[in-house]
Structures are given as structure tokens and as C-alpha cells.
XYZ file of C-alpha atoms in Angstrom:
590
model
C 38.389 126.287 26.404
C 37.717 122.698 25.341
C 38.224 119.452 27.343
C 40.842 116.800 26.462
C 39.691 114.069 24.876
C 39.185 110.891 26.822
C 42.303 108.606 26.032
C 40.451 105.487 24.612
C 43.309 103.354 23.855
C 44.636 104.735 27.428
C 42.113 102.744 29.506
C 41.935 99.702 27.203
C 45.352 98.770 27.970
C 44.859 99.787 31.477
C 42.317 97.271 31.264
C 44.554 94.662 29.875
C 47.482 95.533 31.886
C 45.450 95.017 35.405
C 43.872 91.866 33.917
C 40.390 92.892 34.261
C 40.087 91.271 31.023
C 40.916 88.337 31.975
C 39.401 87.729 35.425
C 35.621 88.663 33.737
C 36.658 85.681 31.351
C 37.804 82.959 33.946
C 35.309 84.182 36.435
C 32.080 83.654 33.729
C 33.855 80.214 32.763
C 34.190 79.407 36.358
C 31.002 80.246 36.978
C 28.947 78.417 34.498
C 30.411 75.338 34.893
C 29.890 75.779 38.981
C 26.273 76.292 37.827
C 26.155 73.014 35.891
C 27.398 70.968 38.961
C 24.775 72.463 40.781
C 22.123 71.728 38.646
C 23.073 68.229 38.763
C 24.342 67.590 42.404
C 21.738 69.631 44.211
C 18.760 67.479 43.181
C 20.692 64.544 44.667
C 20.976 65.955 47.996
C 17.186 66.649 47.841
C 18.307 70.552 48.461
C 15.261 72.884 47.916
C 14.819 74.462 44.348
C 16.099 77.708 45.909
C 19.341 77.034 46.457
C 19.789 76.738 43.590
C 18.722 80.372 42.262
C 20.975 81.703 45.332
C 23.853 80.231 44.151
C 22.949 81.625 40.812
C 22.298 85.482 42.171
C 25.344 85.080 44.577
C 27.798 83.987 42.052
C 26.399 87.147 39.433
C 26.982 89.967 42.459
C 30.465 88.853 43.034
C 31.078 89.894 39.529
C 31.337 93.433 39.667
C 33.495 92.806 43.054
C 35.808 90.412 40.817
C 36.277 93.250 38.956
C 37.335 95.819 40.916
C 39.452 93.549 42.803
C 41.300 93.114 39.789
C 41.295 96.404 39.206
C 42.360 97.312 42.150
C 45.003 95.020 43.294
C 47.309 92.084 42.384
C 48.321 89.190 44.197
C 51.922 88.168 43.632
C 53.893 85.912 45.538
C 54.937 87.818 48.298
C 51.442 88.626 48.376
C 48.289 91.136 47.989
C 49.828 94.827 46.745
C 47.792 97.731 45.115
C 48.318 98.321 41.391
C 49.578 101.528 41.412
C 52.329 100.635 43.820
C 53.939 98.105 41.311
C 55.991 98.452 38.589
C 55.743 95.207 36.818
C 57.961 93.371 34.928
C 57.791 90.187 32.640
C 58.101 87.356 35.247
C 56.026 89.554 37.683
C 53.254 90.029 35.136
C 53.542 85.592 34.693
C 53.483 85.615 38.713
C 50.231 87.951 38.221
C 48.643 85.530 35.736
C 49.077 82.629 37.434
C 47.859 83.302 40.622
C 45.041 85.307 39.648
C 42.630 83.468 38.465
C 43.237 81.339 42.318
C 41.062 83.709 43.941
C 38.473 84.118 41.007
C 37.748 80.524 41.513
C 37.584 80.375 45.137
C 35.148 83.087 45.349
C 32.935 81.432 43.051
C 33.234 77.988 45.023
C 32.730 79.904 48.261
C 28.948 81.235 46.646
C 28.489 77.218 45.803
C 29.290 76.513 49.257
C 27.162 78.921 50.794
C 23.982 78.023 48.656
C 24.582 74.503 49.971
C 24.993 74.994 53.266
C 21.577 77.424 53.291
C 20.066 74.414 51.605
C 21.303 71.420 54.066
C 20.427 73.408 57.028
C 16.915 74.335 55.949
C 16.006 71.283 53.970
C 13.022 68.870 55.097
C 13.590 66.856 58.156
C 16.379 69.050 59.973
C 16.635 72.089 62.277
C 15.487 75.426 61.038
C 13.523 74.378 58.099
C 9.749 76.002 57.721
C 7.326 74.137 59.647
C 4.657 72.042 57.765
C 1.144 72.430 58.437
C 0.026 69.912 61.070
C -3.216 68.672 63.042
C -6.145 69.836 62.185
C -4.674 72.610 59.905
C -2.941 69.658 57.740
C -4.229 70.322 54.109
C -3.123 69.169 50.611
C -3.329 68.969 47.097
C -2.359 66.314 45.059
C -1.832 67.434 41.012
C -2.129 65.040 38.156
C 1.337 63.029 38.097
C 3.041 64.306 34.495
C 3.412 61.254 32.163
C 6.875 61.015 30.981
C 6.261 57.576 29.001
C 6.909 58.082 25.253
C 3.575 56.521 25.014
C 0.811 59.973 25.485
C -2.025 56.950 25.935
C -0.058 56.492 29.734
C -1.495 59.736 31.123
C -4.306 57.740 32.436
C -1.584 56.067 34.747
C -0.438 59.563 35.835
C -3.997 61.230 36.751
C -4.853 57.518 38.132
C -2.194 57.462 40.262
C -3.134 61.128 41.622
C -6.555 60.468 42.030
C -6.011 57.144 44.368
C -3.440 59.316 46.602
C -6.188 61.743 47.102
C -8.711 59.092 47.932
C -6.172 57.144 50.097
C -5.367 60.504 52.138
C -8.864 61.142 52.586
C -9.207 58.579 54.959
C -6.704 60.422 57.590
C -8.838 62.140 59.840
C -7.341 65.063 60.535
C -5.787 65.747 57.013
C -8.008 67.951 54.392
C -7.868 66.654 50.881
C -8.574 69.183 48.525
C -11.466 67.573 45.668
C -10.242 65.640 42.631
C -11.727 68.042 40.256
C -10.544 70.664 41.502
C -6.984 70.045 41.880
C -7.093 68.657 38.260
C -8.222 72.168 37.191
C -4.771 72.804 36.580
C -3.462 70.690 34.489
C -1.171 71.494 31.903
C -0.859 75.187 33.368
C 1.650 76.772 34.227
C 0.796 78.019 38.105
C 2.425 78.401 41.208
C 2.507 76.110 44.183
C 1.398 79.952 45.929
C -1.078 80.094 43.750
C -2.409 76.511 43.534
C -2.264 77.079 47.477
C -4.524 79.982 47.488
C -7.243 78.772 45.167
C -7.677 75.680 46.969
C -7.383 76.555 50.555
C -4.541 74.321 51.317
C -1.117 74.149 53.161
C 0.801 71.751 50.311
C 1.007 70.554 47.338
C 2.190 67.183 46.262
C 3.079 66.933 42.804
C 5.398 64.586 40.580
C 5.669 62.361 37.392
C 5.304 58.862 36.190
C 7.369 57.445 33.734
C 6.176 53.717 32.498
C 7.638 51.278 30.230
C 6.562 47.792 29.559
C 6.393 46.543 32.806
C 8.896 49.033 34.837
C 7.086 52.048 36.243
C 9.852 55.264 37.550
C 7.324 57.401 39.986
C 8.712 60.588 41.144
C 6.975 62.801 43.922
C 7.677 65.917 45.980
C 5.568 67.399 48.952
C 5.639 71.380 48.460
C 5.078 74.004 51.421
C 2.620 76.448 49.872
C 3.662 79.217 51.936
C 7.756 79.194 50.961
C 8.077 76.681 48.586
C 10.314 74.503 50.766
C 10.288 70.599 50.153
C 9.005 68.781 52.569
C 9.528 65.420 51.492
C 10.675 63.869 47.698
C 11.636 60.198 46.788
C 11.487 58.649 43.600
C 10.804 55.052 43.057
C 11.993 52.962 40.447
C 10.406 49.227 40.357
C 8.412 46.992 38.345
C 4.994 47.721 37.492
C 3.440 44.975 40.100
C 4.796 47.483 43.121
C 3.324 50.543 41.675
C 0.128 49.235 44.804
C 3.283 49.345 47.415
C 4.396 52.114 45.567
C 0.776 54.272 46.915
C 1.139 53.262 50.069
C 4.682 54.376 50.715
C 4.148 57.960 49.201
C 0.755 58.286 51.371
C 2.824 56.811 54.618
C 5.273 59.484 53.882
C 3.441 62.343 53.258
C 1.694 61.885 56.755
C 4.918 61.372 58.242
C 5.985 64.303 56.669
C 2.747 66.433 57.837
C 2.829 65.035 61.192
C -0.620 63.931 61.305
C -1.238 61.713 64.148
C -2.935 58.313 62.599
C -5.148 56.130 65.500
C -4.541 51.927 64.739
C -7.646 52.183 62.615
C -6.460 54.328 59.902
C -2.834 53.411 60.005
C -4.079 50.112 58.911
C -6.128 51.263 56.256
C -3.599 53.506 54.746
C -1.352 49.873 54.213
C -4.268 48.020 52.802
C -4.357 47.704 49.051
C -7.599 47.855 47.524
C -6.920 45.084 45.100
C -3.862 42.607 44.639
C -3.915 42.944 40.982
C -1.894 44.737 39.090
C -4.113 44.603 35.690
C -7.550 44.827 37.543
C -6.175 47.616 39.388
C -4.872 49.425 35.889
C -8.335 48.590 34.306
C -9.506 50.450 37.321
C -7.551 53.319 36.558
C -8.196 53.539 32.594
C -12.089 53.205 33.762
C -11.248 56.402 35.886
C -10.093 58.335 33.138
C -13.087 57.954 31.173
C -15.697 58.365 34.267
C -14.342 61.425 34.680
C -14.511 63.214 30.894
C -18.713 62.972 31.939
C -20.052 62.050 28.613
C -22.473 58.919 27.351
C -19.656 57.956 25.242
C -17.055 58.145 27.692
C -18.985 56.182 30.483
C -19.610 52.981 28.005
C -16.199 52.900 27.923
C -15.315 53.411 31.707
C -17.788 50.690 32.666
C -16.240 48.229 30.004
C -13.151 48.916 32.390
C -14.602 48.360 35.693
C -16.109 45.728 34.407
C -12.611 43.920 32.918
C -11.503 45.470 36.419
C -14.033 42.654 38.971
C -13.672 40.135 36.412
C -9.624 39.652 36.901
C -10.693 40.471 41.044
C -14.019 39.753 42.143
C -13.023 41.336 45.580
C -11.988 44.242 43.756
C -14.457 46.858 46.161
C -13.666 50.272 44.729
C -14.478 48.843 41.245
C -18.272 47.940 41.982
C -18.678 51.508 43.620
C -17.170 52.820 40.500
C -19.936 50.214 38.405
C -22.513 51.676 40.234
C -21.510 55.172 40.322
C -21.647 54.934 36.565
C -25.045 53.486 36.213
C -27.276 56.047 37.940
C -25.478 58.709 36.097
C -26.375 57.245 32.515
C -30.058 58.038 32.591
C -28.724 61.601 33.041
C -26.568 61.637 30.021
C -28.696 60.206 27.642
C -28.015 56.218 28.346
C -30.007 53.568 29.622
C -33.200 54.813 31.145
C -34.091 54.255 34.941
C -35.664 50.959 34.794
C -32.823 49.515 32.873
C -30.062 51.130 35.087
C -31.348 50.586 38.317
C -30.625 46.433 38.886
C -27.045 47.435 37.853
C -26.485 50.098 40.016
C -27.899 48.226 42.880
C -26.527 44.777 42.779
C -22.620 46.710 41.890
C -23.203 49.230 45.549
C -24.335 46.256 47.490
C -21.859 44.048 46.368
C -19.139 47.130 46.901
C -20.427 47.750 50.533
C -20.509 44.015 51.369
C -16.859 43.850 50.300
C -16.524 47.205 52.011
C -18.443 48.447 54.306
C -16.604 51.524 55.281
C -16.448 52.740 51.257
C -17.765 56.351 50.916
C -18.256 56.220 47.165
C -20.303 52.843 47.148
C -22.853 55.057 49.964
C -22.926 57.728 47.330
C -23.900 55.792 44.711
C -26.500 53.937 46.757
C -28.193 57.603 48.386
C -28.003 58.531 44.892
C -30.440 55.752 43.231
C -32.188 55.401 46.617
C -33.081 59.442 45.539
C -33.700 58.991 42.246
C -34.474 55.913 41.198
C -36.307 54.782 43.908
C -37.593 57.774 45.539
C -36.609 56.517 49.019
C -35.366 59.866 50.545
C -35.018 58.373 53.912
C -32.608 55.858 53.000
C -30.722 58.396 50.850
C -30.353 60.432 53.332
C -28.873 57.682 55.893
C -26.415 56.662 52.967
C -25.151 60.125 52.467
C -24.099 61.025 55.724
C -22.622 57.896 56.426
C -20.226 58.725 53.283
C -19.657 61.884 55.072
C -19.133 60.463 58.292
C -16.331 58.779 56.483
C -15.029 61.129 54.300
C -16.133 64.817 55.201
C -13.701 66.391 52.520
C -15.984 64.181 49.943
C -17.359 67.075 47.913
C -19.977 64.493 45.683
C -21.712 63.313 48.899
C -21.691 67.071 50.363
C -23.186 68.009 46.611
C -25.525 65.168 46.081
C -27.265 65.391 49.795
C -27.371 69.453 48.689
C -29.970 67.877 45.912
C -31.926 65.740 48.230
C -32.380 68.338 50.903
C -33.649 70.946 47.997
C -36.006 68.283 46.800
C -36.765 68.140 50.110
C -37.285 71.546 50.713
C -35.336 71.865 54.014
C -33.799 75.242 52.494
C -31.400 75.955 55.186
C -29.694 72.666 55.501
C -29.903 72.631 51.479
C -27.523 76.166 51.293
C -25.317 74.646 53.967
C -24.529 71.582 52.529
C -24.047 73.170 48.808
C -21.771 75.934 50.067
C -19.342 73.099 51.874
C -19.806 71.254 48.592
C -18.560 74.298 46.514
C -16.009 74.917 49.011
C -14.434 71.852 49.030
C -14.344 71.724 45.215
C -14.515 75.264 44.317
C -13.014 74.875 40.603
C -15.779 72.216 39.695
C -18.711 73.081 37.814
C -21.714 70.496 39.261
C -20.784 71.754 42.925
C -20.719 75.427 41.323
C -24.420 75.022 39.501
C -26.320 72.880 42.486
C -25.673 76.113 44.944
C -26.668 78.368 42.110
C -30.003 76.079 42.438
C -30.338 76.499 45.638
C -29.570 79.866 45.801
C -32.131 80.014 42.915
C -34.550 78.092 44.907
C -34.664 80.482 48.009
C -34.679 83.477 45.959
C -30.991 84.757 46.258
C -31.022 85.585 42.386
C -28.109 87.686 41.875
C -26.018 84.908 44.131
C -27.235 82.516 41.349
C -26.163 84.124 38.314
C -22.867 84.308 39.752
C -22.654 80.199 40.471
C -24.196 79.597 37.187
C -21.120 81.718 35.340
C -18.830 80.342 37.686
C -19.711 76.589 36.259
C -20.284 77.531 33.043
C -16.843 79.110 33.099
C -15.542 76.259 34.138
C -17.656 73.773 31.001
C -19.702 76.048 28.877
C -21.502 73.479 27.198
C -23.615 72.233 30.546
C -26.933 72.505 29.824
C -28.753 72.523 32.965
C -26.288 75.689 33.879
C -27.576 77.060 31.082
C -31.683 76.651 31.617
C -30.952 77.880 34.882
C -29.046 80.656 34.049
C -31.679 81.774 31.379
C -34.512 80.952 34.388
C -33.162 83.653 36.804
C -32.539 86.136 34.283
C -36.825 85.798 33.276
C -37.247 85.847 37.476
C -35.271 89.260 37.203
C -36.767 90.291 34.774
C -33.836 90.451 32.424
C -35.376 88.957 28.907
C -32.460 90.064 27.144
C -30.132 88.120 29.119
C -32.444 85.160 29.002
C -32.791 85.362 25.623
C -28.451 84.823 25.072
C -28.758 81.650 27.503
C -31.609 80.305 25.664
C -29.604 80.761 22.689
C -27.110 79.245 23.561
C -28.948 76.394 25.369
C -30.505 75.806 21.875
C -27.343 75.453 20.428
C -25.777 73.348 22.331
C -28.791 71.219 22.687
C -29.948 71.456 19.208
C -33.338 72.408 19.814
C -35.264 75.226 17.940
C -34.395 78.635 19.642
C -37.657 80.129 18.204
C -39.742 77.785 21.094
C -37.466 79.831 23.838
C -38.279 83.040 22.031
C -42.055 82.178 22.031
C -41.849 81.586 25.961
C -40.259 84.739 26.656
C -42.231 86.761 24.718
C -45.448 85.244 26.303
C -43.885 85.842 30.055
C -43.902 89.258 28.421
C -47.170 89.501 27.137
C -50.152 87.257 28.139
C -51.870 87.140 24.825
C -49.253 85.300 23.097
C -49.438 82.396 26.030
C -51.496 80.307 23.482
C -48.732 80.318 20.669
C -46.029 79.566 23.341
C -47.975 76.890 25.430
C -48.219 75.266 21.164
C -44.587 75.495 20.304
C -43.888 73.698 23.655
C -45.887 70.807 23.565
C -45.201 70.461 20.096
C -41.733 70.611 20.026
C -39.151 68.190 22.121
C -37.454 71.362 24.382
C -34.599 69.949 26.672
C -36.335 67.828 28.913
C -39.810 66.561 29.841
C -39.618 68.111 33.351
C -38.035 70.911 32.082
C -40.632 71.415 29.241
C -42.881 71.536 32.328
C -41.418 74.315 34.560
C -41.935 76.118 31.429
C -45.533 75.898 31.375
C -46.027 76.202 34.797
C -44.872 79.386 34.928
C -46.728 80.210 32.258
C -49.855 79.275 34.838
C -50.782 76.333 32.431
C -51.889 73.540 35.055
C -53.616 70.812 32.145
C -50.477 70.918 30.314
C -48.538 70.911 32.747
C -49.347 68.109 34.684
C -49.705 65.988 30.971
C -45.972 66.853 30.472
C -45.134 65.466 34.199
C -47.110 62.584 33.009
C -45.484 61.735 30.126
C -42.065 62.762 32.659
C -43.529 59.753 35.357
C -43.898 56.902 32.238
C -40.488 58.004 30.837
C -38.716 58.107 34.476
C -36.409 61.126 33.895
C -34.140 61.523 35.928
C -35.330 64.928 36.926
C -39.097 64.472 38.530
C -37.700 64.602 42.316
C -37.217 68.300 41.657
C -40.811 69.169 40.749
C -41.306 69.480 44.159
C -38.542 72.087 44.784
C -38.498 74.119 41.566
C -40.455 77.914 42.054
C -42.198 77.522 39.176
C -44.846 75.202 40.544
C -45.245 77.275 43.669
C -49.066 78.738 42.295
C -50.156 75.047 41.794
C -48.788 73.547 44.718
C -52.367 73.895 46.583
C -53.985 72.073 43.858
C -55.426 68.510 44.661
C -54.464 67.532 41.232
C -50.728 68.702 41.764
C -50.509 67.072 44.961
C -51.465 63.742 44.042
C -48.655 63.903 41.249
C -46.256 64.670 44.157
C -47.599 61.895 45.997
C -47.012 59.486 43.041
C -43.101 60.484 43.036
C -43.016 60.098 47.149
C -43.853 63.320 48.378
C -45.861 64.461 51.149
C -48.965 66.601 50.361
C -48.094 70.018 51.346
């Protein structure tokens, strides 16, 4: 026997007649104009982002219940009545009509006013809201600022901006600053506070945008709880350009306020003093930044060009010497100006930066730094770097750079420590990365090293000292094929003749074909003097060797403190000859 057809036009006008029709209609247009409001108002009452969303999922699950209200029952005049117990007539149905929709719109305003009232109770600063991290478990972030000028050449201003909070905020003892570099390793991605959170090892996240225009500046900012998202503090500032200085120091008061970190008198003070009181020395400053930063020969004419317009409009101007002489002892390494020419520079800008300033951990960097390389004074270095530490720990260069003096120095164990807290502390940048895969290279941790040398080459695949290295533990392995891609690749990058690589390798493979190898590499300009060196040391060439470290002694590379550390050398070390080189850079005889 067959079933009766579903009457189609039957429920339609069911439909219709109960008005179902009608309240899905006024209910979505209700709805989405509640949602604009929101949009709008909730930023103003600095609600969190969420409240937003609930409002949002609350206002789409009374839908369906809409719905079968309106199904379900009617509200007249004389009140609510079930459908089916009505009979309706013409003014009745107008009665229905008008006062339906009454209820449609209150229950989507009642969803608004929920979301808002979740929002104001739990919203930074009053009761119930998620607790921040504070004392000594106080940790941040701070991301590149967004530049919202029409002008793309303002993102300088934006990452400047960033980059001063962090070093500002650095100063607070008990707050931990997570490394420029590393927090800069997302921009332009699309990641999650949580996320930005976990790969930093930190409890917030400030973030925000800049908008400048001829001499106004609009600086928004917003201090994010990692674990929930919650805002814990947000402001925006809208003032000329000459406050953006006051401008720092009110979003750094703030955000300790906001963390609860208790400040002594010290440190309260400093967080209020303005490194410079000019506003176009301290934007030079910040252009100078930009290009320090991008780590090429190129880019650091051009920074210093900026520090340099930077003391010229203030001659007080501290962090711009420090940022002089961090420049300087880095150009011998890229390519620039050779030791002897570099070093007055670098020293007269870090004296002149610590005499302005003596508490300044980058102007100590920069002076262990030439004291280690430059002038081969490793006791001084080492005085200057853990001052900067003393008064910065969270300073991953100094942690990094002291990593180098203690491997030169062969105090292994103090030499891992130091590199590990320097990768920790900036674990998305790729020098921190390759000077622990040194040291674990060094003290014979090979398969450790190969990871830290992918990590930083992951991170810039064109560094060429993460690539020698890389290529040097893969022949200590014994892994020539491996070798043989890094070489490859170093060659490219370097523009050097790969077939000098492939003679070394096949020589550390087979001893009679030393001779054509030991040729090709003291005929041919390989990267590096010192280098060029390790190369024929372990190929148990002593004569050439020590020429090459000659030739590396006239020239001054930057390199020669690590002859003394490198594995390479470890079969000549006892040699007379060998130790009186050493002695010539400032090393002990063995």
C-alpha cells in the first residue's frame, strides 16, 4: 500500500501562516546590524576580542530557538497562546505581526548584553579577569609595531619603536625580555599570541601599530595574556611626532604597571629617562637600526651614516656611540674595513658611549668584543661582558659573544653554558643557533652540532660559517657525502671553486691525493685565511699551515682567536713552532 504524499504546499503556508518566515528575516536583520555595533562599540570599551565572537555564537544559537518559538506560539495582545489553539483572523494576524518581531529583537539585544557584561567583568584591571604573570615569572614579547603610514619607507619607525620597548624593559629586573631577533622572527606571519607564547618562553605579548604622517605619529598598543588571550592593558596615543620619546616611556610605565613588577627607585628612574631629547637624532637612530640589523657590508655603511647624523644633531646621544661601535668591529667580519682601520673607531665611539653611560650594556659588548678580537685582551673582555650581563641578563649578544671568548679560551664547560642561555634567550636567531653548534662541535657532541647548524641555517641559509661548519662535522663523522652538499653549497654562496672542497675530501679519504689537495688550497683563495688553515691542518700539513696563519696574523682576520679552540690543530698543538704562533695572538703555551 503506498504512502501519501507529503503535502508541500501544506507546510509552506503553514510556514507563512505561523510567521516563521518572517521572524528568520527580522531576526538575521536584527542580528547583523547588532553585530556591526559591536564591532564598533566594543573596541571603545577596551572589551577583550572575545566578546566579541560570543556575541556572535550566542546570537547564531538563538536562531533555531527563534524559530520554533515562532512556530510554536504567538504573542497577541492579551498575550503568549499556542498556535494551534487560535483561530486567527485579519486584525489578529496584524496584532501577530506587530508584536512579533518585539521579542525577536529583544532576544538578540539580550545576547549583546550578555557578551558585554562577560567582557566588563573580565576585562583588564577589574575583578575576575585572568591573572597576569608577575615577579619573577613576568615575561614578554614585544612584536614589530605594523606601519600603517601610506608611506612603506615608515616601517623602520614601527620595528624602531619595538626594538627600544624591548631594550627599555630590559632594564626591569625582574621582567624577562624575550631577544630582538627573535621576536622579529615573526613578522608578517600570521601566528598566534599561543603560539608566539610557546616558541619564546613567555607570559605576553605586546603588540600594536604605528601610523605616521608628517609630523603627527598615531601609536596603538595592546598587552596580550599568552595563556587566554585576555588584554591586559591597550591605549592608543595620538600626538605630534616630538612626544613619540614620552610616548616609550608611557607604554613601558604601563606595561609594568600592568605586570605588576615591583620597580626599586633605581630603575623607576631609568625607565622615565629618555635616551636623547631629539626627535631627529633619535629617528636617525632608529633608521640606523634598521639597517644594523639586515647584517650585510652594504647595509652597515648605511646604518653608521645614521648613527653618525644621529651624535652629530646630539653629541650626548649614548645609545648612538654604542651603536657606532657595535658596527665597527663587525665590519672586518663582513668584508669592510680591516682590523687596523676599524679599531680607533670602535674604541673612541664605546668609550665615549660608556662615559656618557656608564650603566649601557651594548657599549660593554662592543668594547669585550674588540678587546677579544682586535686587541686580544681576553681579560678585559671578559670583565666587559659580564658587566653587560650584570646589567642586562636577558641580553642574548653578550651571553653569545662571551660563549666565543670562553671557547677561544678553552674553558669548555662555561663555553656550553653560556651558548645554551644564549640560544635560549634568542632561540629563533641564527648566530646564537651556530656559536653552540661550535661549541658543541668543539667538545665533540657532533650529532648536537648538526642539529644547531640546520637550525641557523634554517633560519638564513646563506651564512657561511654555518655552512663550513656544517660540512666540518659531517668529514668528523665521517659522512663525505653530506660534506660534500655543504661544501657545495658553501661554494656557491661564496663563489669559490667547489672542485678545491672536492680535492680536500677526497684526500681526508685517501692519503695519496694529500699533495693535489694541500696545491688546490694554497693556490686558490677558499673562504678564509684561517679557515684555509683548519683545512690543512687536518690534513696533518704543519709548514703550510702555519704559512697560511701567517699570512692570517699580517692580514688580521677577524678569525685567528679561534686557532686556539678549533680540533683541527689538536695534533700540532705540542709543537714549539705552533705554540709560539699562539703566543703571538695572546695565548698561553699549552
Amino acid at each position: 500500500m503506498s504512502q501519501p504524499r507529503p503535502n508541500r504546499l501544506g507546510l509552506l503556508a503553514e510556514l507563512k501562516r505561523r510567521r516563521v518566515f518572517r521572524v528568520a528575516v527580522v531576526y538575521a536583520a536584527v542580528a547583523f546590524v547588532i553585530w556591526q555595533a559591536a564591532e564598533i562599540a566594543f573596541p571603545a570599551l577596551a572589551l577583550p576580542d572575545w566578546t566579541l565572537t560570543l556575541v556572535v555564537v550566542l546570537t547564531l544559537l538563538g536562531f533555531p530557538v527563534a524559530l520554533v518559538f515562532a512556530w510554536a506560539f504567538d504573542i497577541t495582545p492579551s498575550g503568549i497562546k499556542r498556535t494551534d489553539e487560535l483561530a486567527l483572523d485579519a486584525s489578529r494576524q496584524a496584532a501577530h505581526t506587530t508584536w512579533l518581531s518585539l521579542p525577536t529583537v529583544l532576544t538578540v539585544i539580550a545576547m549583546l548584553a550578555i557578551g558585554i557584561a562577560a567582557g566588563w567583568l573580565l576585562k583588564p584591571g577589574e575583578p575576575g579577569r585572568a591573572p597576569a604573570a608577575t615577579g619573577a615569572a613576568a615575561s614578554i614579547a614585544v612584536l614589530p609595531f605594523i606601519n600603517l603610514s601610506e608611506d612603506p619607507a615608515n616601517e623602520y619607525f614601527g620595528d624602531g619603536l619595538a626594538e627600544e620597548l624591548s631594550s627599555v624593559l630590559s632594564r626591569v629586573p625582574d621582567l624577562k625580555v624575550a631577544a630582538r631577533t627573535s621576536a622579529f622572527a615573526f613578522k608578517g606571519r600570521s601566528v598566534s599570541v599561543s603560539e608566539i607564547g610557546a616558541a619564546l618562553n613567555v607570559a605576553t605579548v605586546l603588540e600594536g601599530s604605528v601610523r605616521k604622517s608628517g609630523d603627527r605619529v598615531r601609536v596603538a598598543a595592546q598587552l596580550i595574556n599568552v595563556s587566554d588571550g585576555f588584554h591586559l592593558w591597550s591605549d592608543s596615543y595620538d600626538r605630534d611626532l616630538t612626544d613619540i620619546l614620552v610616548i616609550q616611556t608611557e607604554i613601558s610605565r604601563a606595561i609594568v604597571d600592568a605586570l605588576e613588577v615591583r620597580l626599586t627607585t633605581d630603575v623607576d628612574a631609568d625607565l622615565t629617562r629618555s635616551p636623547t631629547r631629539n626627535v631627529d637624532a633619535y629617528n636617525d637612530y632608529l633608521r640606523g637600526r634598521h639597517f644594523w640589523n639586515r647584517r650585510s657590508l652594504a647595509a652597515f655603511d648605511s646604518a653608521i651614516q645614521y648613527f653618525n647624523r644621529a651624535v652629530l644633531l646630539d653629541p650626548e646621544y649614548a645609545r648612538a656611540y654604542a651603536a657606532l661601535a657595535e658596527s665597527f668591529v663587525l665590519l672586518p667580519e663582513y668584508g669592510g674595513l680591516s682590523i687596523p682601520q676599524a679599531l680607533p673607531y670602535a674604541k673612541a665611539a664605546a668609550e665615549r658611549a660608556l662615559a656618557l653611560d656608564p650603566d649601557l650594556a651594548e657599549a660593554y659588548v662592543a668594547s669585550g668584543y674588540l678587546k677579544n678580537v682586535f686587541e686580544w685582551d681576553r681579560v678585559g673582555a671578559e670583565r666587559d661582558y659580564l658587566k653587560a650581563i650584570e646589567l642586562d641578563p636577558d641580553y642574548a649578544t653578550a651571553h653569545q659573544w662571551y660563549a666565543e671568548l670562553l671557547c677561544v679560551l678553552r674553558r669548555w664547560d662555561e663555553a656550553l653554558a653560556r651558548a645554551r642561555t644564549a640560544y635560549e634567550l634568542d632561540p629563533l636567531a641564527p648566530a646564537p643557533a651556530l656559536v653552540y653548534g661550535v661549541t658543541l662541535r668543539y667538545t665533540g657532541q657532533l650529532d648536537g652540532a648538526v642539529a644547531h647548524f640546520r637550525t641557523a641555517l634554517e633560519q638564513a641559509p646563506d651564512i657561511l660559517q654555518a655552512l663550513r661548519q656544517l660540512a666540518f662535522t659531517y668529514t668528523a663523522k665521517g659522512d663525505y657525502e653530506s660534506a660534500a652538499a655543504s661544501f657545495d653549497r658553501l661554494a656557491a654562496v661564496h663563489r669559490s671553486d667547489p672542485e678545491v672542497y672536492r680535492a680536500y675530501l677526497a684526500a681526508l679519504a685517501d692519503s695519496t691525493r694529500v699533495p693535489a689537495a694541500v696545491e688546490a688550497l694554497t693556490d686558490t683563495r677558499v673562504y678564509g685565511l684561517v679557515a684555509c688553515a683548519e683545512y690543512l691542518a687536518s690534513l696533518g700539513q704543519l709548514e703550510e699551515t702555519l704559512a697560511v696563519l701567517e699570512q692570517a696574523y699580517e692580514e688580521r682576520e677577524p678569525y685567528l682567536p679561534w686557532v686556539n679552540a678549533a680540533p683541527e690543530y689538536e695534533e700540532m698543538r705540542s709543537d714549539p713552532r705552533f705554540q709560539s704562533f699562539l703566543k703571538k695572538i695572546g695565548f698561553e703555551a699549552p
